[in-house]
Amino acid sequence: MTRSHTMPALIALALLAGCTTPAPPGDTPAAASPQQAFWQALSSHCGKAYAGALASEDARDADWAGKVMVAHWAACEEDRVAIAFHVEEAPPSSSSEAVGRTETSSSSEAVGHAETSSGSEAVGHAETSSGSEAVGRDNPWNRSRTWIVTRHGAGAETRFTLKHDHRHADGEADAVTFYGGTSVEAGSARAQDFPVDAESVALFTREGLDASLTNVWHVAVDPAGSKDARFAYQLTRRNDPTRRFRVEFDTTKAVAPPPPAWGW
């Protein structure tokens, strides 16, 4: 083919390429919203359990330092995830056994007025879990706390509620239970904030827990299988910039699931 014939052919091909109809927008996968990505990350751990520890340094939480903790994704539904928070307790002293007292440390207020292990032993529920064996410890465990995250709405209007289910060792609800808050913004793919809600403010007021009236809870999670994945639960207070309680869990290594949380 001569040069004179080649040029018109090339021009025709270029014009045809320019007229190609682009793919409809619906054919391109939409990026997950922050809410969708957060829920997918949280749900990706369903059925798993992970060991963790105190990550903050507030002196008010000294009783938590050095304790082994396990977060267990104990129940997962389409719009609800329940994470049991197990805390290994030190062996009780003879004096606490003698009086059988139920004690609440100042740090337990950070995650609710759930009893320590001395209270569990008073009703005969001190246990050693398979989870404790997985992390090489053998002490009684406090199984009183379960974090419940619920998804509401759809699309850009999706919001999440965090509630704290606190039980006694016999399964009965604690006086301070099912409190928490609802996210007010989209949050991020990795984390959501939960300012205290009106229902919880009323509960705290009734129980004389004035320090908790400005609670803000924070949950951060990486998808299962991601590098250096972590899960974190944190509490701060708007009226006290020095208050920070945070526990973190290494979600790259699962441990054996513990027994059910009390009442579950």
PDB file of C-alpha atoms in Angstrom:
ATOM      1  CA  MET A   1       0.000   0.000   0.000  1.00  0.00           C
ATOM      2  CA  THR A   2       1.329   3.402  -0.991  1.00  0.00           C
ATOM      3  CA  ARG A   3       1.740   6.288   1.464  1.00  0.00           C
ATOM      4  CA  SER A   4      -1.205   8.092  -0.163  1.00  0.00           C
ATOM      5  CA  HIS A   5      -3.495   5.167   0.678  1.00  0.00           C
ATOM      6  CA  THR A   6      -2.094   4.630   4.204  1.00  0.00           C
ATOM      7  CA  MET A   7      -2.851   8.077   5.625  1.00  0.00           C
ATOM      8  CA  PRO A   8      -6.632   8.076   4.957  1.00  0.00           C
ATOM      9  CA  ALA A   9      -6.897   4.613   6.533  1.00  0.00           C
ATOM     10  CA  LEU A  10      -5.116   5.752   9.708  1.00  0.00           C
ATOM     11  CA  ILE A  11      -7.306   8.846   9.956  1.00  0.00           C
ATOM     12  CA  ALA A  12     -10.443   6.704   9.639  1.00  0.00           C
ATOM     13  CA  LEU A  13      -9.276   4.379  12.415  1.00  0.00           C
ATOM     14  CA  ALA A  14      -8.584   7.337  14.717  1.00  0.00           C
ATOM     15  CA  LEU A  15     -12.047   8.758  14.100  1.00  0.00           C
ATOM     16  CA  LEU A  16     -13.653   5.399  14.879  1.00  0.00           C
ATOM     17  CA  ALA A  17     -11.701   5.113  18.135  1.00  0.00           C
ATOM     18  CA  GLY A  18     -12.849   8.578  19.199  1.00  0.00           C
ATOM     19  CA  CYS A  19     -16.477   7.610  18.652  1.00  0.00           C
ATOM     20  CA  THR A  20     -16.322   4.580  20.958  1.00  0.00           C
ATOM     21  CA  THR A  21     -19.116   4.792  23.532  1.00  0.00           C
ATOM     22  CA  PRO A  22     -17.757   4.839  27.124  1.00  0.00           C
ATOM     23  CA  ALA A  23     -18.970   2.214  29.583  1.00  0.00           C
ATOM     24  CA  PRO A  24     -22.075   3.262  31.538  1.00  0.00           C
ATOM     25  CA  PRO A  25     -21.276   4.514  35.052  1.00  0.00           C
ATOM     26  CA  GLY A  26     -23.127   1.550  36.536  1.00  0.00           C
ATOM     27  CA  ASP A  27     -20.628  -0.852  34.958  1.00  0.00           C
ATOM     28  CA  THR A  28     -17.761   0.544  37.069  1.00  0.00           C
ATOM     29  CA  PRO A  29     -17.554  -0.903  40.631  1.00  0.00           C
ATOM     30  CA  ALA A  30     -18.332   1.858  43.105  1.00  0.00           C
ATOM     31  CA  ALA A  31     -15.868   2.446  45.905  1.00  0.00           C
ATOM     32  CA  ALA A  32     -17.151   1.322  49.292  1.00  0.00           C
ATOM     33  CA  SER A  33     -18.391   4.132  51.511  1.00  0.00           C
ATOM     34  CA  PRO A  34     -16.625   4.632  54.865  1.00  0.00           C
ATOM     35  CA  GLN A  35     -19.597   3.007  56.579  1.00  0.00           C
ATOM     36  CA  GLN A  36     -19.586  -0.017  54.244  1.00  0.00           C
ATOM     37  CA  ALA A  37     -15.848  -0.475  54.605  1.00  0.00           C
ATOM     38  CA  PHE A  38     -16.024  -0.211  58.409  1.00  0.00           C
ATOM     39  CA  TRP A  39     -18.799  -2.793  58.628  1.00  0.00           C
ATOM     40  CA  GLN A  40     -16.975  -5.143  56.274  1.00  0.00           C
ATOM     41  CA  ALA A  41     -13.813  -4.835  58.371  1.00  0.00           C
ATOM     42  CA  LEU A  42     -15.677  -5.417  61.635  1.00  0.00           C
ATOM     43  CA  SER A  43     -17.589  -8.399  60.229  1.00  0.00           C
ATOM     44  CA  SER A  44     -14.479  -9.974  58.721  1.00  0.00           C
ATOM     45  CA  HIS A  45     -13.470 -11.204  62.196  1.00  0.00           C
ATOM     46  CA  CYS A  46     -16.702 -13.070  62.944  1.00  0.00           C
ATOM     47  CA  GLY A  47     -16.124 -16.185  65.043  1.00  0.00           C
ATOM     48  CA  LYS A  48     -12.512 -15.280  65.819  1.00  0.00           C
ATOM     49  CA  ALA A  49     -10.898 -14.405  69.157  1.00  0.00           C
ATOM     50  CA  TYR A  50      -7.767 -12.331  69.718  1.00  0.00           C
ATOM     51  CA  ALA A  51      -5.507 -11.555  72.669  1.00  0.00           C
ATOM     52  CA  GLY A  52      -4.856  -7.980  73.719  1.00  0.00           C
ATOM     53  CA  ALA A  53      -3.815  -5.689  76.546  1.00  0.00           C
ATOM     54  CA  LEU A  54      -4.120  -2.197  77.980  1.00  0.00           C
ATOM     55  CA  ALA A  55      -2.570   0.317  75.570  1.00  0.00           C
ATOM     56  CA  SER A  56      -3.127   3.579  77.473  1.00  0.00           C
ATOM     57  CA  GLU A  57      -1.187   4.935  80.458  1.00  0.00           C
ATOM     58  CA  ASP A  58      -3.793   6.732  82.577  1.00  0.00           C
ATOM     59  CA  ALA A  59      -2.909   6.147  86.231  1.00  0.00           C
ATOM     60  CA  ARG A  60      -6.599   5.564  86.937  1.00  0.00           C
ATOM     61  CA  ASP A  61      -6.343   2.305  84.996  1.00  0.00           C
ATOM     62  CA  ALA A  62      -3.425   0.833  86.947  1.00  0.00           C
ATOM     63  CA  ASP A  63      -5.534  -2.198  87.893  1.00  0.00           C
ATOM     64  CA  TRP A  64      -5.747  -3.153  84.210  1.00  0.00           C
ATOM     65  CA  ALA A  65      -2.001  -3.089  83.531  1.00  0.00           C
ATOM     66  CA  GLY A  66      -0.489  -6.480  82.775  1.00  0.00           C
ATOM     67  CA  LYS A  67      -3.815  -8.291  82.479  1.00  0.00           C
ATOM     68  CA  VAL A  68      -4.375 -10.525  79.481  1.00  0.00           C
ATOM     69  CA  MET A  69      -7.525  -9.690  77.550  1.00  0.00           C
ATOM     70  CA  VAL A  70      -9.428 -11.502  74.800  1.00  0.00           C
ATOM     71  CA  ALA A  71     -11.911 -10.010  72.325  1.00  0.00           C
ATOM     72  CA  HIS A  72     -14.207 -12.680  70.900  1.00  0.00           C
ATOM     73  CA  TRP A  73     -16.563 -12.027  67.955  1.00  0.00           C
ATOM     74  CA  ALA A  74     -19.190 -14.188  69.612  1.00  0.00           C
ATOM     75  CA  ALA A  75     -22.273 -13.391  67.509  1.00  0.00           C
ATOM     76  CA  CYS A  76     -22.622 -11.932  64.027  1.00  0.00           C
ATOM     77  CA  GLU A  77     -25.788 -11.044  62.147  1.00  0.00           C
ATOM     78  CA  GLU A  78     -26.454  -8.956  59.050  1.00  0.00           C
ATOM     79  CA  ASP A  79     -26.742  -5.730  61.059  1.00  0.00           C
ATOM     80  CA  ARG A  80     -25.384  -6.705  64.485  1.00  0.00           C
ATOM     81  CA  VAL A  81     -21.998  -7.802  65.813  1.00  0.00           C
ATOM     82  CA  ALA A  82     -21.427  -8.803  69.460  1.00  0.00           C
ATOM     83  CA  ILE A  83     -17.848  -8.834  70.757  1.00  0.00           C
ATOM     84  CA  ALA A  84     -17.307 -10.390  74.181  1.00  0.00           C
ATOM     85  CA  PHE A  85     -14.529  -8.724  76.183  1.00  0.00           C
ATOM     86  CA  HIS A  86     -12.847 -11.181  78.558  1.00  0.00           C
ATOM     87  CA  VAL A  87     -10.332  -9.967  81.156  1.00  0.00           C
ATOM     88  CA  GLU A  88      -8.062 -12.282  83.102  1.00  0.00           C
ATOM     89  CA  GLU A  89      -8.041 -11.430  86.788  1.00  0.00           C
ATOM     90  CA  ALA A  90      -5.355 -11.955  89.381  1.00  0.00           C
ATOM     91  CA  PRO A  91      -6.017 -14.684  91.932  1.00  0.00           C
ATOM     92  CA  PRO A  92      -8.170 -13.295  94.765  1.00  0.00           C
ATOM     93  CA  SER A  93      -6.623 -12.516  98.122  1.00  0.00           C
ATOM     94  CA  SER A  94      -7.720 -14.471 101.174  1.00  0.00           C
ATOM     95  CA  SER A  95      -9.244 -11.305 102.621  1.00  0.00           C
ATOM     96  CA  SER A  96     -11.516 -10.779  99.613  1.00  0.00           C
ATOM     97  CA  GLU A  97     -12.631 -14.399  99.754  1.00  0.00           C
ATOM     98  CA  ALA A  98     -13.402 -14.085 103.458  1.00  0.00           C
ATOM     99  CA  VAL A  99     -15.836 -11.231 102.988  1.00  0.00           C
ATOM    100  CA  GLY A 100     -17.023 -12.226  99.498  1.00  0.00           C
ATOM    101  CA  ARG A 101     -17.205  -8.595  98.401  1.00  0.00           C
ATOM    102  CA  THR A 102     -18.043  -7.436  94.905  1.00  0.00           C
ATOM    103  CA  GLU A 103     -15.662  -4.637  94.037  1.00  0.00           C
ATOM    104  CA  THR A 104     -15.566  -2.187  91.174  1.00  0.00           C
ATOM    105  CA  SER A 105     -12.333  -0.397  90.413  1.00  0.00           C
ATOM    106  CA  SER A 106     -12.234   3.141  89.111  1.00  0.00           C
ATOM    107  CA  SER A 107     -10.938   1.800  85.824  1.00  0.00           C
ATOM    108  CA  SER A 108     -13.940  -0.482  85.381  1.00  0.00           C
ATOM    109  CA  GLU A 109     -16.039   2.635  85.084  1.00  0.00           C
ATOM    110  CA  ALA A 110     -14.280   3.171  81.778  1.00  0.00           C
ATOM    111  CA  VAL A 111     -16.088   0.183  80.317  1.00  0.00           C
ATOM    112  CA  GLY A 112     -18.928  -0.007  82.792  1.00  0.00           C
ATOM    113  CA  HIS A 113     -19.671  -1.016  86.361  1.00  0.00           C
ATOM    114  CA  ALA A 114     -19.007  -4.702  85.836  1.00  0.00           C
ATOM    115  CA  GLU A 115     -17.715  -6.694  88.762  1.00  0.00           C
ATOM    116  CA  THR A 116     -14.201  -7.921  89.205  1.00  0.00           C
ATOM    117  CA  SER A 117     -13.312 -11.565  89.686  1.00  0.00           C
ATOM    118  CA  SER A 118     -13.892 -11.525  93.444  1.00  0.00           C
ATOM    119  CA  GLY A 119     -17.554 -10.968  92.688  1.00  0.00           C
ATOM    120  CA  SER A 120     -17.633 -13.857  90.248  1.00  0.00           C
ATOM    121  CA  GLU A 121     -16.116 -16.204  92.773  1.00  0.00           C
ATOM    122  CA  ALA A 122     -18.683 -15.202  95.362  1.00  0.00           C
ATOM    123  CA  VAL A 123     -21.299 -16.851  93.156  1.00  0.00           C
ATOM    124  CA  GLY A 124     -19.017 -19.701  92.085  1.00  0.00           C
ATOM    125  CA  HIS A 125     -18.247 -18.742  88.494  1.00  0.00           C
ATOM    126  CA  ALA A 126     -14.476 -18.397  88.419  1.00  0.00           C
ATOM    127  CA  GLU A 127     -13.347 -20.098  85.195  1.00  0.00           C
ATOM    128  CA  THR A 128     -10.266 -20.822  83.166  1.00  0.00           C
ATOM    129  CA  SER A 129     -10.874 -20.620  79.426  1.00  0.00           C
ATOM    130  CA  SER A 130      -9.273 -22.238  76.441  1.00  0.00           C
ATOM    131  CA  GLY A 131      -8.376 -18.669  75.507  1.00  0.00           C
ATOM    132  CA  SER A 132      -6.332 -18.318  78.671  1.00  0.00           C
ATOM    133  CA  GLU A 133      -4.503 -21.526  77.849  1.00  0.00           C
ATOM    134  CA  ALA A 134      -3.741 -20.153  74.398  1.00  0.00           C
ATOM    135  CA  VAL A 135      -1.958 -17.171  75.918  1.00  0.00           C
ATOM    136  CA  GLY A 136      -0.330 -19.244  78.642  1.00  0.00           C
ATOM    137  CA  ARG A 137      -2.201 -17.989  81.699  1.00  0.00           C
ATOM    138  CA  ASP A 138      -4.307 -19.834  84.225  1.00  0.00           C
ATOM    139  CA  ASN A 139      -6.173 -17.325  86.417  1.00  0.00           C
ATOM    140  CA  PRO A 140      -9.927 -16.668  86.775  1.00  0.00           C
ATOM    141  CA  TRP A 141     -11.561 -14.571  84.078  1.00  0.00           C
ATOM    142  CA  ASN A 142     -14.057 -11.721  84.185  1.00  0.00           C
ATOM    143  CA  ARG A 143     -16.610 -12.403  81.435  1.00  0.00           C
ATOM    144  CA  SER A 144     -19.061  -9.649  82.314  1.00  0.00           C
ATOM    145  CA  ARG A 145     -18.665  -7.342  79.297  1.00  0.00           C
ATOM    146  CA  THR A 146     -19.951  -7.600  75.729  1.00  0.00           C
ATOM    147  CA  TRP A 147     -19.744  -4.805  73.155  1.00  0.00           C
ATOM    148  CA  ILE A 148     -22.660  -4.771  70.702  1.00  0.00           C
ATOM    149  CA  VAL A 149     -22.355  -2.794  67.456  1.00  0.00           C
ATOM    150  CA  THR A 150     -25.548  -2.383  65.408  1.00  0.00           C
ATOM    151  CA  ARG A 151     -25.881  -0.941  61.902  1.00  0.00           C
ATOM    152  CA  HIS A 152     -28.807   1.354  61.022  1.00  0.00           C
ATOM    153  CA  GLY A 153     -29.931   2.999  57.787  1.00  0.00           C
ATOM    154  CA  ALA A 154     -28.479   2.651  54.318  1.00  0.00           C
ATOM    155  CA  GLY A 155     -26.004   4.316  52.008  1.00  0.00           C
ATOM    156  CA  ALA A 156     -24.638   7.666  53.112  1.00  0.00           C
ATOM    157  CA  GLU A 157     -27.155   7.697  55.981  1.00  0.00           C
ATOM    158  CA  THR A 158     -25.763   4.531  57.570  1.00  0.00           C
ATOM    159  CA  ARG A 159     -24.950   4.970  61.249  1.00  0.00           C
ATOM    160  CA  PHE A 160     -23.759   2.634  64.004  1.00  0.00           C
ATOM    161  CA  THR A 161     -24.752   2.206  67.638  1.00  0.00           C
ATOM    162  CA  LEU A 162     -22.409   0.844  70.302  1.00  0.00           C
ATOM    163  CA  LYS A 163     -23.959  -0.628  73.445  1.00  0.00           C
ATOM    164  CA  HIS A 164     -22.340  -2.243  76.479  1.00  0.00           C
ATOM    165  CA  ASP A 165     -24.036  -5.375  77.799  1.00  0.00           C
ATOM    166  CA  HIS A 166     -22.910  -5.945  81.396  1.00  0.00           C
ATOM    167  CA  ARG A 167     -23.886  -9.079  83.300  1.00  0.00           C
ATOM    168  CA  HIS A 168     -23.208 -10.702  86.639  1.00  0.00           C
ATOM    169  CA  ALA A 169     -21.706 -14.169  86.714  1.00  0.00           C
ATOM    170  CA  ASP A 170     -25.196 -15.649  87.183  1.00  0.00           C
ATOM    171  CA  GLY A 171     -26.284 -14.018  83.915  1.00  0.00           C
ATOM    172  CA  GLU A 172     -28.372 -11.265  85.505  1.00  0.00           C
ATOM    173  CA  ALA A 173     -28.025  -7.750  84.089  1.00  0.00           C
ATOM    174  CA  ASP A 174     -25.878  -5.286  86.003  1.00  0.00           C
ATOM    175  CA  ALA A 175     -27.505  -2.098  87.322  1.00  0.00           C
ATOM    176  CA  VAL A 176     -25.464  -0.178  84.743  1.00  0.00           C
ATOM    177  CA  THR A 177     -25.918  -1.900  81.408  1.00  0.00           C
ATOM    178  CA  PHE A 178     -26.852  -1.359  77.770  1.00  0.00           C
ATOM    179  CA  TYR A 179     -25.489   2.141  77.610  1.00  0.00           C
ATOM    180  CA  GLY A 180     -23.473   3.678  74.786  1.00  0.00           C
ATOM    181  CA  GLY A 181     -23.955   5.989  71.838  1.00  0.00           C
ATOM    182  CA  THR A 182     -24.612   6.350  68.113  1.00  0.00           C
ATOM    183  CA  SER A 183     -22.223   7.643  65.466  1.00  0.00           C
ATOM    184  CA  VAL A 184     -23.247  11.078  64.197  1.00  0.00           C
ATOM    185  CA  GLU A 185     -20.965  11.250  61.149  1.00  0.00           C
ATOM    186  CA  ALA A 186     -19.847   8.894  58.407  1.00  0.00           C
ATOM    187  CA  GLY A 187     -16.628   8.163  60.271  1.00  0.00           C
ATOM    188  CA  SER A 188     -13.878   6.401  58.364  1.00  0.00           C
ATOM    189  CA  ALA A 189     -13.308   2.989  56.857  1.00  0.00           C
ATOM    190  CA  ARG A 190     -11.284   2.058  59.916  1.00  0.00           C
ATOM    191  CA  ALA A 191     -12.921   3.815  62.866  1.00  0.00           C
ATOM    192  CA  GLN A 192     -16.157   5.171  64.299  1.00  0.00           C
ATOM    193  CA  ASP A 193     -16.866   7.468  67.265  1.00  0.00           C
ATOM    194  CA  PHE A 194     -19.868   7.007  69.559  1.00  0.00           C
ATOM    195  CA  PRO A 195     -20.811  10.038  71.701  1.00  0.00           C
ATOM    196  CA  VAL A 196     -22.917   9.144  74.736  1.00  0.00           C
ATOM    197  CA  ASP A 197     -26.651   9.101  73.946  1.00  0.00           C
ATOM    198  CA  ALA A 198     -29.542  10.588  75.923  1.00  0.00           C
ATOM    199  CA  GLU A 199     -30.663   7.208  77.244  1.00  0.00           C
ATOM    200  CA  SER A 200     -27.223   6.577  78.699  1.00  0.00           C
ATOM    201  CA  VAL A 201     -26.989  10.071  80.180  1.00  0.00           C
ATOM    202  CA  ALA A 202     -30.229   9.377  82.035  1.00  0.00           C
ATOM    203  CA  LEU A 203     -28.868   6.046  83.276  1.00  0.00           C
ATOM    204  CA  PHE A 204     -25.572   7.541  84.443  1.00  0.00           C
ATOM    205  CA  THR A 205     -27.391  10.396  86.168  1.00  0.00           C
ATOM    206  CA  ARG A 206     -29.673   7.976  87.977  1.00  0.00           C
ATOM    207  CA  GLU A 207     -26.699   5.904  89.134  1.00  0.00           C
ATOM    208  CA  GLY A 208     -24.635   8.925  90.200  1.00  0.00           C
ATOM    209  CA  LEU A 209     -21.984   8.423  87.500  1.00  0.00           C
ATOM    210  CA  ASP A 210     -21.545  12.089  86.663  1.00  0.00           C
ATOM    211  CA  ALA A 211     -18.045  11.554  85.271  1.00  0.00           C
ATOM    212  CA  SER A 212     -19.523   9.461  82.458  1.00  0.00           C
ATOM    213  CA  LEU A 213     -21.983  12.083  81.185  1.00  0.00           C
ATOM    214  CA  THR A 214     -19.611  13.206  78.419  1.00  0.00           C
ATOM    215  CA  ASN A 215     -18.271   9.802  77.355  1.00  0.00           C
ATOM    216  CA  VAL A 216     -17.151   9.279  73.778  1.00  0.00           C
ATOM    217  CA  TRP A 217     -16.328   5.720  72.759  1.00  0.00           C
ATOM    218  CA  HIS A 218     -14.113   4.901  69.788  1.00  0.00           C
ATOM    219  CA  VAL A 219     -13.829   1.608  67.912  1.00  0.00           C
ATOM    220  CA  ALA A 220     -11.072   1.028  65.344  1.00  0.00           C
ATOM    221  CA  VAL A 221     -10.648  -2.126  63.279  1.00  0.00           C
ATOM    222  CA  ASP A 222      -8.564  -3.386  60.361  1.00  0.00           C
ATOM    223  CA  PRO A 223      -9.897  -6.030  57.962  1.00  0.00           C
ATOM    224  CA  ALA A 224      -8.938  -9.612  58.767  1.00  0.00           C
ATOM    225  CA  GLY A 225      -5.845 -10.664  56.872  1.00  0.00           C
ATOM    226  CA  SER A 226      -4.391  -7.177  56.493  1.00  0.00           C
ATOM    227  CA  LYS A 227      -0.817  -6.532  57.552  1.00  0.00           C
ATOM    228  CA  ASP A 228      -0.343  -5.523  61.216  1.00  0.00           C
ATOM    229  CA  ALA A 229      -4.131  -5.647  61.712  1.00  0.00           C
ATOM    230  CA  ARG A 230      -5.428  -4.345  65.036  1.00  0.00           C
ATOM    231  CA  PHE A 231      -8.725  -3.905  66.870  1.00  0.00           C
ATOM    232  CA  ALA A 232      -9.022  -1.157  69.476  1.00  0.00           C
ATOM    233  CA  TYR A 233     -11.647   0.021  71.946  1.00  0.00           C
ATOM    234  CA  GLN A 234     -11.180   3.440  73.511  1.00  0.00           C
ATOM    235  CA  LEU A 235     -12.998   5.761  75.871  1.00  0.00           C
ATOM    236  CA  THR A 236     -12.422   9.494  76.318  1.00  0.00           C
ATOM    237  CA  ARG A 237     -14.479  12.249  77.937  1.00  0.00           C
ATOM    238  CA  ARG A 238     -15.256  15.659  76.486  1.00  0.00           C
ATOM    239  CA  ASN A 239     -15.112  17.321  79.902  1.00  0.00           C
ATOM    240  CA  ASP A 240     -11.796  15.678  80.837  1.00  0.00           C
ATOM    241  CA  PRO A 241      -9.055  15.853  78.196  1.00  0.00           C
ATOM    242  CA  THR A 242      -6.753  13.776  80.411  1.00  0.00           C
ATOM    243  CA  ARG A 243      -9.071  10.758  80.438  1.00  0.00           C
ATOM    244  CA  ARG A 244      -8.123   8.023  78.005  1.00  0.00           C
ATOM    245  CA  PHE A 245      -8.759   4.304  78.382  1.00  0.00           C
ATOM    246  CA  ARG A 246      -7.657   2.147  75.443  1.00  0.00           C
ATOM    247  CA  VAL A 247      -7.237  -1.566  74.878  1.00  0.00           C
ATOM    248  CA  GLU A 248      -5.776  -3.049  71.704  1.00  0.00           C
ATOM    249  CA  PHE A 249      -5.853  -6.536  70.204  1.00  0.00           C
ATOM    250  CA  ASP A 250      -3.523  -8.141  67.667  1.00  0.00           C
ATOM    251  CA  THR A 251      -5.892  -9.478  65.017  1.00  0.00           C
ATOM    252  CA  THR A 252      -3.152 -11.080  62.934  1.00  0.00           C
ATOM    253  CA  LYS A 253      -3.102 -14.091  65.289  1.00  0.00           C
ATOM    254  CA  ALA A 254      -6.287 -15.771  66.490  1.00  0.00           C
ATOM    255  CA  VAL A 255      -6.464 -17.568  69.839  1.00  0.00           C
ATOM    256  CA  ALA A 256      -8.839 -20.301  70.926  1.00  0.00           C
ATOM    257  CA  PRO A 257     -12.340 -18.882  71.539  1.00  0.00           C
ATOM    258  CA  PRO A 258     -13.130 -18.574  75.270  1.00  0.00           C
ATOM    259  CA  PRO A 259     -16.327 -19.793  76.976  1.00  0.00           C
ATOM    260  CA  PRO A 260     -19.394 -17.589  76.433  1.00  0.00           C
ATOM    261  CA  ALA A 261     -19.650 -14.258  78.192  1.00  0.00           C
ATOM    262  CA  TRP A 262     -21.863 -14.329  81.266  1.00  0.00           C
ATOM    263  CA  GLY A 263     -25.520 -14.476  80.321  1.00  0.00           C
ATOM    264  CA  TRP A 264     -24.876 -15.312  76.649  1.00  0.00           C
TER     265      TRP A 264
END
